[in-house]
PDB file of C-alpha atoms and ligand atoms in Angstrom:
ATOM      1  CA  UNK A  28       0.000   0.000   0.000  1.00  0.00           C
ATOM      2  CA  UNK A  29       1.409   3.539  -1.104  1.00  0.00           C
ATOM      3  CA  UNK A  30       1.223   6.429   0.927  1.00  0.00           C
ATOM      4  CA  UNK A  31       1.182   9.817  -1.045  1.00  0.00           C
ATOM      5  CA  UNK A  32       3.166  11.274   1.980  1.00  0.00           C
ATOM      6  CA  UNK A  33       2.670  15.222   3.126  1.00  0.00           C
ATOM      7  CA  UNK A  34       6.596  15.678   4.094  1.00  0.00           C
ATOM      8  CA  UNK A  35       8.355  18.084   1.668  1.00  0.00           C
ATOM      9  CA  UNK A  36      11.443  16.040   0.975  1.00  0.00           C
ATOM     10  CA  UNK A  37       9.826  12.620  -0.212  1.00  0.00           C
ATOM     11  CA  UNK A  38       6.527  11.073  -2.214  1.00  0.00           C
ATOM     12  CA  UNK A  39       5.517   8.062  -0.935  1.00  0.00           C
ATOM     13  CA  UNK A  40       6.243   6.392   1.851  1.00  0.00           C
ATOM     14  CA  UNK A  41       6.711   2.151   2.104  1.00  0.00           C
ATOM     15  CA  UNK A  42       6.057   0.496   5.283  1.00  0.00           C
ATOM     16  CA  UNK A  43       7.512  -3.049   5.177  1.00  0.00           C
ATOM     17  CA  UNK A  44       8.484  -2.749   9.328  1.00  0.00           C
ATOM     18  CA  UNK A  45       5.944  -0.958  11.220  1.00  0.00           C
ATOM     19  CA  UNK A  46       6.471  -0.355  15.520  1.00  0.00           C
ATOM     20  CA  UNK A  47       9.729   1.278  17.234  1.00  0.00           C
ATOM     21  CA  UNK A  48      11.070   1.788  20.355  1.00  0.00           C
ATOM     22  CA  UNK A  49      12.476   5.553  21.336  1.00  0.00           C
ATOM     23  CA  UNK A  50      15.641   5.732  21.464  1.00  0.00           C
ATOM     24  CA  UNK A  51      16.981   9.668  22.196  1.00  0.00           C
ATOM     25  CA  UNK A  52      15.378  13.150  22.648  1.00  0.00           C
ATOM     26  CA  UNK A  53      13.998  13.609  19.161  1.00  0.00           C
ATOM     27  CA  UNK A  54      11.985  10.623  19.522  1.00  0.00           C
ATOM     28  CA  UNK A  55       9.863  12.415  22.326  1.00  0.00           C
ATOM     29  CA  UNK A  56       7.251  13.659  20.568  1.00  0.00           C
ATOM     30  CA  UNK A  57       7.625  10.431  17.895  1.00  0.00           C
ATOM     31  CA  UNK A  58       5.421  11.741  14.867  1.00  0.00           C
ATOM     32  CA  UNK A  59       5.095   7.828  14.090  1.00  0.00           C
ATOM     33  CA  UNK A  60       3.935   7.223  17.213  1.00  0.00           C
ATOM     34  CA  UNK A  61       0.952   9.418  16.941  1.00  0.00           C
ATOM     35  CA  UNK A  62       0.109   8.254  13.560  1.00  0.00           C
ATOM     36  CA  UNK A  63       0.137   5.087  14.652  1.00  0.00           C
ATOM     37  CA  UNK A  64      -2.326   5.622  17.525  1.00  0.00           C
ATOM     38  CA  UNK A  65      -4.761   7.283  15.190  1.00  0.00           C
ATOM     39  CA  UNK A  66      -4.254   3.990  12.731  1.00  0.00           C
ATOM     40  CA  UNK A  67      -4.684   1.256  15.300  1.00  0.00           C
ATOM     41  CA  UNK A  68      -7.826   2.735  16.803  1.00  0.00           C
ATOM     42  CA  UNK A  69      -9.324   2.807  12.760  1.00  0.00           C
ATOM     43  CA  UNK A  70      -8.193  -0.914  13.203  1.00  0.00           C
ATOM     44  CA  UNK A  71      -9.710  -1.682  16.276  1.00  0.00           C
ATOM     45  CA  UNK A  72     -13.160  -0.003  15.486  1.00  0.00           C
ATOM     46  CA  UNK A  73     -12.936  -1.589  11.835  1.00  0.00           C
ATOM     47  CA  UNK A  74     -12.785  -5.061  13.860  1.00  0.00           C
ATOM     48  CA  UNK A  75     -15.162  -4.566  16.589  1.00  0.00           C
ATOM     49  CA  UNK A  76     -18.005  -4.031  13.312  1.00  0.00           C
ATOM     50  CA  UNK A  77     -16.885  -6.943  12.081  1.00  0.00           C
ATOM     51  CA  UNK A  78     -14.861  -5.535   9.177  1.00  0.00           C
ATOM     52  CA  UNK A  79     -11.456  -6.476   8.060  1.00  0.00           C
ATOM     53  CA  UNK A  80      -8.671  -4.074   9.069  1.00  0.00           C
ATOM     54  CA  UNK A  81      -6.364  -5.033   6.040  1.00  0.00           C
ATOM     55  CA  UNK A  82      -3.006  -3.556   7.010  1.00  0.00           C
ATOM     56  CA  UNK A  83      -4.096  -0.696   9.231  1.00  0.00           C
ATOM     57  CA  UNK A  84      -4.286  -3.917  11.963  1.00  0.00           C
ATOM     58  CA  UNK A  85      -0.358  -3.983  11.864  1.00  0.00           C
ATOM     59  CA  UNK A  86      -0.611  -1.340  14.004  1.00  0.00           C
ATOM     60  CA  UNK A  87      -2.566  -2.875  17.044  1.00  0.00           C
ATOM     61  CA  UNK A  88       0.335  -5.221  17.005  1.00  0.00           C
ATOM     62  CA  UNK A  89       2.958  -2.322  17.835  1.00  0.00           C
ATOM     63  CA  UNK A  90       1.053   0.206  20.409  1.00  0.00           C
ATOM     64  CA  UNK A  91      -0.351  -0.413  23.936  1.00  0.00           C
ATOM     65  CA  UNK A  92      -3.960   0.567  24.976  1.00  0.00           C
ATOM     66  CA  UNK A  93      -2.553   4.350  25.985  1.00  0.00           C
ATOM     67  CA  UNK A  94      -1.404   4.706  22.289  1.00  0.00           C
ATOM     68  CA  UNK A  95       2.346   4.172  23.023  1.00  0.00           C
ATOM     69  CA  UNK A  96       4.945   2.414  21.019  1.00  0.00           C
ATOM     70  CA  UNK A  97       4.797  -1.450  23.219  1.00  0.00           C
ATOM     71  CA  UNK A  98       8.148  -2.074  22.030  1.00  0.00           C
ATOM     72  CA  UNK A  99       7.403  -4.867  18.964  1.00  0.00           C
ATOM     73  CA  UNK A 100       7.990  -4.506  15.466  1.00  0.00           C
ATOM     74  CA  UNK A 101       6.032  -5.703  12.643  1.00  0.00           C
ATOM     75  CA  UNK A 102       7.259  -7.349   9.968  1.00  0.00           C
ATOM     76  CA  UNK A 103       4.976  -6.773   6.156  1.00  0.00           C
ATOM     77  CA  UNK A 104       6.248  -9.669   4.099  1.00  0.00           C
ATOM     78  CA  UNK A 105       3.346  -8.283   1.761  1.00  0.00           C
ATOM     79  CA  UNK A 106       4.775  -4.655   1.740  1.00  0.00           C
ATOM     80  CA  UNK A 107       7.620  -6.369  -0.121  1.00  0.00           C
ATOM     81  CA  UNK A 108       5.790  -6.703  -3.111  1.00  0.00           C
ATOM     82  CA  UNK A 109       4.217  -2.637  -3.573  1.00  0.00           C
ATOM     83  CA  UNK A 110       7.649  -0.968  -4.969  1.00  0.00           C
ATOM     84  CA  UNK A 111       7.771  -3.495  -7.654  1.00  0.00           C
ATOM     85  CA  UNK A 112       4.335  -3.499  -8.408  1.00  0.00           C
ATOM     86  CA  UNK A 113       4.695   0.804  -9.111  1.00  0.00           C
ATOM     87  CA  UNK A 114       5.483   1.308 -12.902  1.00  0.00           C
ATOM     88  CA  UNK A 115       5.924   5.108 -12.310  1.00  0.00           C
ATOM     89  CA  UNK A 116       9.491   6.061 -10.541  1.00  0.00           C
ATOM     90  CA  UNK A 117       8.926   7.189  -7.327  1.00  0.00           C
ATOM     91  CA  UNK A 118      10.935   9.087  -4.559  1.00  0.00           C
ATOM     92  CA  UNK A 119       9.959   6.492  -1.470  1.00  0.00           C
ATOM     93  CA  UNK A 120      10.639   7.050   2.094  1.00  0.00           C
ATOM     94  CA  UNK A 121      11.714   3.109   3.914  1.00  0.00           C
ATOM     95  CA  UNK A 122       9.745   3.060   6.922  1.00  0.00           C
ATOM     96  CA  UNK A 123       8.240   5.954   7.620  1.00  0.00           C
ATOM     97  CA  UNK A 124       6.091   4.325  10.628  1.00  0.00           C
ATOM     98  CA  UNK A 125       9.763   2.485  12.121  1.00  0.00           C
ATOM     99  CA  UNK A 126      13.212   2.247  12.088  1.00  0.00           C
ATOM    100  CA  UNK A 127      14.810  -0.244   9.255  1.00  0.00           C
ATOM    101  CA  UNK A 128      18.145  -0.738  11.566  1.00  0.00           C
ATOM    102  CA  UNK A 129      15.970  -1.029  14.747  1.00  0.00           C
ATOM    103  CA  UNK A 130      17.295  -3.608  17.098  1.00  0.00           C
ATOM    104  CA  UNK A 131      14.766  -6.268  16.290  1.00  0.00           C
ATOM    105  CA  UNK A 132      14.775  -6.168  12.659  1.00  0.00           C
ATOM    106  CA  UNK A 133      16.784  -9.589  11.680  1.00  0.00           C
ATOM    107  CA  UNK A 134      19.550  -8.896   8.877  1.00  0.00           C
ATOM    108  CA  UNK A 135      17.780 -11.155   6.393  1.00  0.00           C
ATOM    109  CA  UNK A 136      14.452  -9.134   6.354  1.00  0.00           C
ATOM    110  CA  UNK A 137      16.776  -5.772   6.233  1.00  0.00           C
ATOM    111  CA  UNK A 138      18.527  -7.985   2.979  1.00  0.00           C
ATOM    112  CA  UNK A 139      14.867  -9.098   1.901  1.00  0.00           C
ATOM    113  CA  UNK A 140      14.498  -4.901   1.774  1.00  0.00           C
ATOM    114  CA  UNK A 141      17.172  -4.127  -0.175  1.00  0.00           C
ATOM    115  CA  UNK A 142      16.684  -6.837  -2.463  1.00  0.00           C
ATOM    116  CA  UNK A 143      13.079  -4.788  -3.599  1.00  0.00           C
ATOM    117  CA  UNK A 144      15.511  -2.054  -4.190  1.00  0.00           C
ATOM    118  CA  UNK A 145      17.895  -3.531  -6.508  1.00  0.00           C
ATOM    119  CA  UNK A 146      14.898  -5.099  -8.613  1.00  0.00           C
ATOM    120  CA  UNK A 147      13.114  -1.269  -8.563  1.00  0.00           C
ATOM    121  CA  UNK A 148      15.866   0.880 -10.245  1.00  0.00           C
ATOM    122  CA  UNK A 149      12.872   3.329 -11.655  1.00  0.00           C
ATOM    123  CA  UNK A 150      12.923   4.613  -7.882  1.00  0.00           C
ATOM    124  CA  UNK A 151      14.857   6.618  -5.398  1.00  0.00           C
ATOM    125  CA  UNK A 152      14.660   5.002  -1.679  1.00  0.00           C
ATOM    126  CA  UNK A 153      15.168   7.146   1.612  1.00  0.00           C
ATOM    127  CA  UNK A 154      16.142   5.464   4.507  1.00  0.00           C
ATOM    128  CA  UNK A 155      16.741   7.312   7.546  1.00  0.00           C
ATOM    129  CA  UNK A 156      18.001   5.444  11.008  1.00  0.00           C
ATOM    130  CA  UNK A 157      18.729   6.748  14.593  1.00  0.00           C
ATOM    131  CA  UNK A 158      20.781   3.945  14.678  1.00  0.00           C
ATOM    132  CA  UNK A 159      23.276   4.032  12.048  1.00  0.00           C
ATOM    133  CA  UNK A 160      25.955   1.847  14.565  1.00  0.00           C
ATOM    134  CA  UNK A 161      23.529  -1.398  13.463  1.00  0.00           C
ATOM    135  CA  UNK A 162      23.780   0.096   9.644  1.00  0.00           C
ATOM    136  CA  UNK A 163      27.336   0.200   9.875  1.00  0.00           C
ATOM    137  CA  UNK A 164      28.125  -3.071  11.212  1.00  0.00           C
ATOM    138  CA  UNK A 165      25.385  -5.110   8.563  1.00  0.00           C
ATOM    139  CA  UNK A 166      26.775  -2.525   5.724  1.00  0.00           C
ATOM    140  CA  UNK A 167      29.399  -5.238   4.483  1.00  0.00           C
ATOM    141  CA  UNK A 168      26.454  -7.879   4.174  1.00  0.00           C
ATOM    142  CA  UNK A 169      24.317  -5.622   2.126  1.00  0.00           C
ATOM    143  CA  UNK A 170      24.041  -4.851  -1.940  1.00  0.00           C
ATOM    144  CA  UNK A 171      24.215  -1.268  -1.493  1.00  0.00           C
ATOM    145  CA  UNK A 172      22.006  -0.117  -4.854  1.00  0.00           C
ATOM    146  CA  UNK A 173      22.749   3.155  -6.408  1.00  0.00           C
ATOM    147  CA  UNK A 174      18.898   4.244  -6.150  1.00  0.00           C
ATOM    148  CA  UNK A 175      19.213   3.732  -2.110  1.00  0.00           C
ATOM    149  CA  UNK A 176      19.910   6.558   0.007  1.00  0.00           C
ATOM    150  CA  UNK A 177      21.072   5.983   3.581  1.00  0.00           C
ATOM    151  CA  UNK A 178      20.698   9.138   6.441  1.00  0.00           C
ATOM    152  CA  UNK A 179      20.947   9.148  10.270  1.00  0.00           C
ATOM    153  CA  UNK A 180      18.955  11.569  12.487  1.00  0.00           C
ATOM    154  CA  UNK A 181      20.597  14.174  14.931  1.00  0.00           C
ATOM    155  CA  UNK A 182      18.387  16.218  16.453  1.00  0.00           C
ATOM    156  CA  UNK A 183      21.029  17.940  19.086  1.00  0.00           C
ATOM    157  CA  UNK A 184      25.348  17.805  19.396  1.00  0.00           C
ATOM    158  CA  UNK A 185      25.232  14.968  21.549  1.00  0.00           C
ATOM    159  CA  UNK A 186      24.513  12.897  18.618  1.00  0.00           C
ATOM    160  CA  UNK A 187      26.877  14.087  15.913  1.00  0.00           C
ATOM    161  CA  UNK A 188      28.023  10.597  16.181  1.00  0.00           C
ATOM    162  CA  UNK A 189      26.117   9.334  14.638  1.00  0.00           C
ATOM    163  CA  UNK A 190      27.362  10.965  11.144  1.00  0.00           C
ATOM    164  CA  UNK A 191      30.755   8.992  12.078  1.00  0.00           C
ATOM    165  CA  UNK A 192      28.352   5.781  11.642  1.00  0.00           C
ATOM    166  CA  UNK A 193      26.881   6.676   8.781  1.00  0.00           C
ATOM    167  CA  UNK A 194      29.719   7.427   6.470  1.00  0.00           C
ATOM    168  CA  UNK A 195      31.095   3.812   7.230  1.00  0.00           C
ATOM    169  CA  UNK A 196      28.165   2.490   5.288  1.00  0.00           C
ATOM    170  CA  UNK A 197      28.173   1.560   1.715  1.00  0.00           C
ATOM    171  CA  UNK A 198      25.404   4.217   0.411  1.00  0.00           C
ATOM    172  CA  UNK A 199      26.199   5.711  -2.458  1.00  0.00           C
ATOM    173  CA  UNK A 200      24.203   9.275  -0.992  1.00  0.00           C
ATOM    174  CA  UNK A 201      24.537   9.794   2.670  1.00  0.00           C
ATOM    175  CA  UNK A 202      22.148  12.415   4.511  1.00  0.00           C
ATOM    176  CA  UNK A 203      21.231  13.724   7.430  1.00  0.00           C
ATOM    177  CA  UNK A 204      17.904  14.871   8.711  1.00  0.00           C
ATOM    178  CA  UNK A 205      18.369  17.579  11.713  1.00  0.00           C
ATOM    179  CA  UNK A 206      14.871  17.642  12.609  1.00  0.00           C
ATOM    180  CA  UNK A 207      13.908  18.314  15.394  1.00  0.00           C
ATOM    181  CA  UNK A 208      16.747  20.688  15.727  1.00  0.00           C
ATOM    182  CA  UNK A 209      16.692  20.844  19.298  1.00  0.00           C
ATOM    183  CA  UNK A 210      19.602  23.198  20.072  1.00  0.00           C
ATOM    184  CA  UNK A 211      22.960  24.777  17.900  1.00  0.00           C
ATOM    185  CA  UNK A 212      24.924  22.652  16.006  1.00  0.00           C
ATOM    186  CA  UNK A 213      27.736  24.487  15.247  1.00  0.00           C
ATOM    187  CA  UNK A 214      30.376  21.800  14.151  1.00  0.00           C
ATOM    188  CA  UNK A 215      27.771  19.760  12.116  1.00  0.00           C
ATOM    189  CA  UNK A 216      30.194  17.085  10.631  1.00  0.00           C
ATOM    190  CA  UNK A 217      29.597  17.171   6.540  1.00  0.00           C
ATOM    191  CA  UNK A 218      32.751  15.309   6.053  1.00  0.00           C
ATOM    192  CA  UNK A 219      30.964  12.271   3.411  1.00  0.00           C
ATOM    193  CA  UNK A 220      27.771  14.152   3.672  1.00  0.00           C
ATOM    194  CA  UNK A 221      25.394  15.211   0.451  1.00  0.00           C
ATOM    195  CA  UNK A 222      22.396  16.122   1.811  1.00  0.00           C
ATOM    196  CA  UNK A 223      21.103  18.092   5.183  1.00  0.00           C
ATOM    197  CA  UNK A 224      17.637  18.452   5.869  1.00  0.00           C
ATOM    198  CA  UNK A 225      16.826  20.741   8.856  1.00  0.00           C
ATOM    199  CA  UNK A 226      13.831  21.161  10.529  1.00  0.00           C
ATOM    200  CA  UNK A 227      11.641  21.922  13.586  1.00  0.00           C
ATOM    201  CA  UNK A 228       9.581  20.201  15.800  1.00  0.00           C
ATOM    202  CA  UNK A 229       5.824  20.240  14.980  1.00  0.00           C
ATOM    203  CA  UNK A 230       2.490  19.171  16.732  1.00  0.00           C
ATOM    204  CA  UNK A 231       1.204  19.691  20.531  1.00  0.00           C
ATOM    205  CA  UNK A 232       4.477  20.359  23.264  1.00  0.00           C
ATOM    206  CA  UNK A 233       6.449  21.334  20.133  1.00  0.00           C
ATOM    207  CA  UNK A 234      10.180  22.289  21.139  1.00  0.00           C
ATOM    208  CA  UNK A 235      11.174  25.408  19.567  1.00  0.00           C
ATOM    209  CA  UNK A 236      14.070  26.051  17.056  1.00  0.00           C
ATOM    210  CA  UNK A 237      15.460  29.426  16.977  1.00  0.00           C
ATOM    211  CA  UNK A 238      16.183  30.725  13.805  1.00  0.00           C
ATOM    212  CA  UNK A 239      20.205  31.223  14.183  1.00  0.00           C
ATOM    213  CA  UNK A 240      20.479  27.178  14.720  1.00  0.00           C
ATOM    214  CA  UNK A 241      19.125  26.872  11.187  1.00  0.00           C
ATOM    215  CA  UNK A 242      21.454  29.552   9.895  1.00  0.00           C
ATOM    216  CA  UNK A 243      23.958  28.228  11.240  1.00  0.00           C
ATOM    217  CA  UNK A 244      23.844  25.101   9.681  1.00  0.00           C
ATOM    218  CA  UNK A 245      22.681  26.223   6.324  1.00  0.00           C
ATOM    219  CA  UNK A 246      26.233  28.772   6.174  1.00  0.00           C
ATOM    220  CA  UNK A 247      27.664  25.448   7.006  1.00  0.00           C
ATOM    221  CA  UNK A 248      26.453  23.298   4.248  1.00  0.00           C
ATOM    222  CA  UNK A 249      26.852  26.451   1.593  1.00  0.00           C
ATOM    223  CA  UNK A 250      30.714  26.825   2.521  1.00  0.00           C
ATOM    224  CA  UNK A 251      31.037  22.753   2.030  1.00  0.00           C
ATOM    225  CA  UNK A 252      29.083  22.384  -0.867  1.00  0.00           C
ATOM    226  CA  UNK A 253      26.071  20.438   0.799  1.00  0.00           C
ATOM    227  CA  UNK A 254      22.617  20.452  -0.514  1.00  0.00           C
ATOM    228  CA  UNK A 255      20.564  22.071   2.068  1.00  0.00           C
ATOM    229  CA  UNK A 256      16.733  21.205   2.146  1.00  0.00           C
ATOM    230  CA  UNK A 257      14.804  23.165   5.026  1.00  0.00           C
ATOM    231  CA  UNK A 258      11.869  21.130   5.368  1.00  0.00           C
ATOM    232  CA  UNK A 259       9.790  23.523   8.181  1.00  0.00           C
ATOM    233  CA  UNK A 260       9.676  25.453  11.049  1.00  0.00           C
ATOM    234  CA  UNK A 261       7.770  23.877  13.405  1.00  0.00           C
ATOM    235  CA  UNK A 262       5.265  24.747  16.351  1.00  0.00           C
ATOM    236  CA  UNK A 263       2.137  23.970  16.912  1.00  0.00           C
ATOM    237  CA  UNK A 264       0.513  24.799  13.793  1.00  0.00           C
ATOM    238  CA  UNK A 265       2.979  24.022  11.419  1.00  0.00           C
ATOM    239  CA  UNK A 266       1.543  25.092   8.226  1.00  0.00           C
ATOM    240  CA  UNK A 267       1.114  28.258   9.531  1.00  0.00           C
ATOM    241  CA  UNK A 268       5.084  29.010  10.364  1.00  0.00           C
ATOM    242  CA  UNK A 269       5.510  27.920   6.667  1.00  0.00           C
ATOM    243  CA  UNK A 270       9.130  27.190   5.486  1.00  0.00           C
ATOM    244  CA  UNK A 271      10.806  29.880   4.251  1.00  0.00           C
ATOM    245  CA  UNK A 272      14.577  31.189   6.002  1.00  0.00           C
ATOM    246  CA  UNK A 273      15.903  34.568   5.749  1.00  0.00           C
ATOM    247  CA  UNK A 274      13.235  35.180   2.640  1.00  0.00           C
ATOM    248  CA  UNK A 275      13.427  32.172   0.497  1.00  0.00           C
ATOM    249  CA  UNK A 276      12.926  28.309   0.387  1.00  0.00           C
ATOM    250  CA  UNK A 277      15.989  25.823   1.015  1.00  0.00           C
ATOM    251  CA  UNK A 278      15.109  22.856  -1.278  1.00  0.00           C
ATOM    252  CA  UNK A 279      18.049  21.440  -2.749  1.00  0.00           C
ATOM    253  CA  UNK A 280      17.969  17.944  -3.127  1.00  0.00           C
ATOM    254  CA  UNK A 281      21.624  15.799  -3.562  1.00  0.00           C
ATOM    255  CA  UNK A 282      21.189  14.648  -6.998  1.00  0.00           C
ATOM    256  CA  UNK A 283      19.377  17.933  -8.602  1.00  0.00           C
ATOM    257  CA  UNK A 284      17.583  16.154 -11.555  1.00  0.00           C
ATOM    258  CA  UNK A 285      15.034  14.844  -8.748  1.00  0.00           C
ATOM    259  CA  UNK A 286      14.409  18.735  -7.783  1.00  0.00           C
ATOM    260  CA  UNK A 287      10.704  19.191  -9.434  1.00  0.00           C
ATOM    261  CA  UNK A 288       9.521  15.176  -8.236  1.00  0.00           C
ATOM    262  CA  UNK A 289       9.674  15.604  -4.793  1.00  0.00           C
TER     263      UNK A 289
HETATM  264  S1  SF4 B 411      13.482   6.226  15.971  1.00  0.00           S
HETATM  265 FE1  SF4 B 411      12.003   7.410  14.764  1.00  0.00          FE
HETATM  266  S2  SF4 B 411      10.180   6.100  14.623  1.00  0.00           S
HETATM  267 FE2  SF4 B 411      11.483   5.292  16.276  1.00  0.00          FE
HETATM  268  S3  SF4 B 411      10.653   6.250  18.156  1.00  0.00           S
HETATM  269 FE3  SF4 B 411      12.364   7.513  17.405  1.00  0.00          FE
HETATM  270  S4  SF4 B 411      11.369   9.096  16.146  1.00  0.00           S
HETATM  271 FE4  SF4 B 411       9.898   7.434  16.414  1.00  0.00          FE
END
């Protein structure tokens, strides 16, 4: 099942693992989370009538009655048959509703993944991990395809780490997403790095960014030679804080002929 998704930097989104566990601050307000909450209690009241839930029930398998994450993952054997099944390329973000490298994932579903990828070359695949360590160490037992393109999230300068992870994976393009930008990043390693998406947090207790962190980072990525994508300010009504900086919008995208798809 596609998702036409709403988030500026992609198109669709592919769910073949759905359920996480949080694992740092920018998982607080986990926008998954949420959305999976909303999906499990269509699932639920689908059932209760009687009705099939299809594969909106995957998510009463990965949140507790309060709505929260319950620690399981999901594995959609069927999801691995959608990208194949889409003639028309697509720009497809892996997992928007989990975590491919999450703890519980085994290697040979994470393989199974990739496999879709290398039979799909008509489209471009985001995957984005907070833990890039687990990328890293599977990276030599994975066919890296050209169309894949591997980021890490780091929401803060306690993880910059993480970017030492990431470039020791075989991706081709290597990213980061710095949303929710949760505080100044002023050495923002870009050493391997073709892509920076920054953000802020959105939805009820959003954490505010202040506009110099975003600056910041953007000078950063000009003086390197980084594509810089600013995806959104934040706050509790996010279409209403738009997603312009300093005047303009930030949408570069690390392999430019993709610029007008996404
Ligand atoms: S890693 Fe991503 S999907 Fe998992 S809890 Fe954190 S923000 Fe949510």
């Amino acid at each position: 099942m596609a998702q036409t998704s709403s988030i500026e930097w992609t198109q669709t989104t592919w769910n073949p693992v759905v359920g996480c566990r949080k694992v740092s601050d920018g998982c607080t307000h986990c926008y998954a989370e949420r959305m999976a909450k909303r999906l499990a209690a269509i699932a639920r009241a689908r059932e209760a009538t009687g009705q099939s839930a299809g594969r909106t029930g995957n998510y009463t398998k990965v949140v507790n009655d309060r709505g929260r994450w319950n620690g399981q993952v999901f594995l959609d054997h069927g999801a691995l048959d959608d990208p194949p099944s889409w003639r028309l390329p697509r720009v497809i973000f892996v997992n928007s509703m989990s975590d491919l490298f999450h703890e519980d994932v085994p290697l040979s579903f994470i393989q199974d993944v990739f496999d879709v990828m290398h039979r799909c070359p008509q489209h471009t695949f985001q995957i984005l991990t907070k833990r890039p360590a687990i990328t890293a160490r599977y990276s030599p037992q994975l066919r890296w395809p050209p169309n894949a393109w591997m980021g890490t999230s780091i929401e803060s300068a306690e993880f910059v780490h993480r970017a030492n992870d990431l470039r020791r994976c075989g991706a081709r393009i290597k990213f980061l997403s710095v949303e929710p930008l949760l505080g100044p990043i002023p050495r923002l390693p870009l050493s391997g790095i073709d892509w920076v998406i920054v953000g802020g947090e959105s939805g009820p207790g959003a954490r505010p960014m202040q506009p110099e962190w975003a600056r910041q980072i953007r000078d950063r990525c000009r003086s390197r030679n980084v594509a810089f994508f600013f995806k959104q300010w934040g706050g509790v009504n996010n279409n209403a804080t738009g997603r312009e900086l300093d005047g303009r919008m930030w949408s570069e995208l690390p392999t430019p002929e993709l610029a007008c798809a996404v």
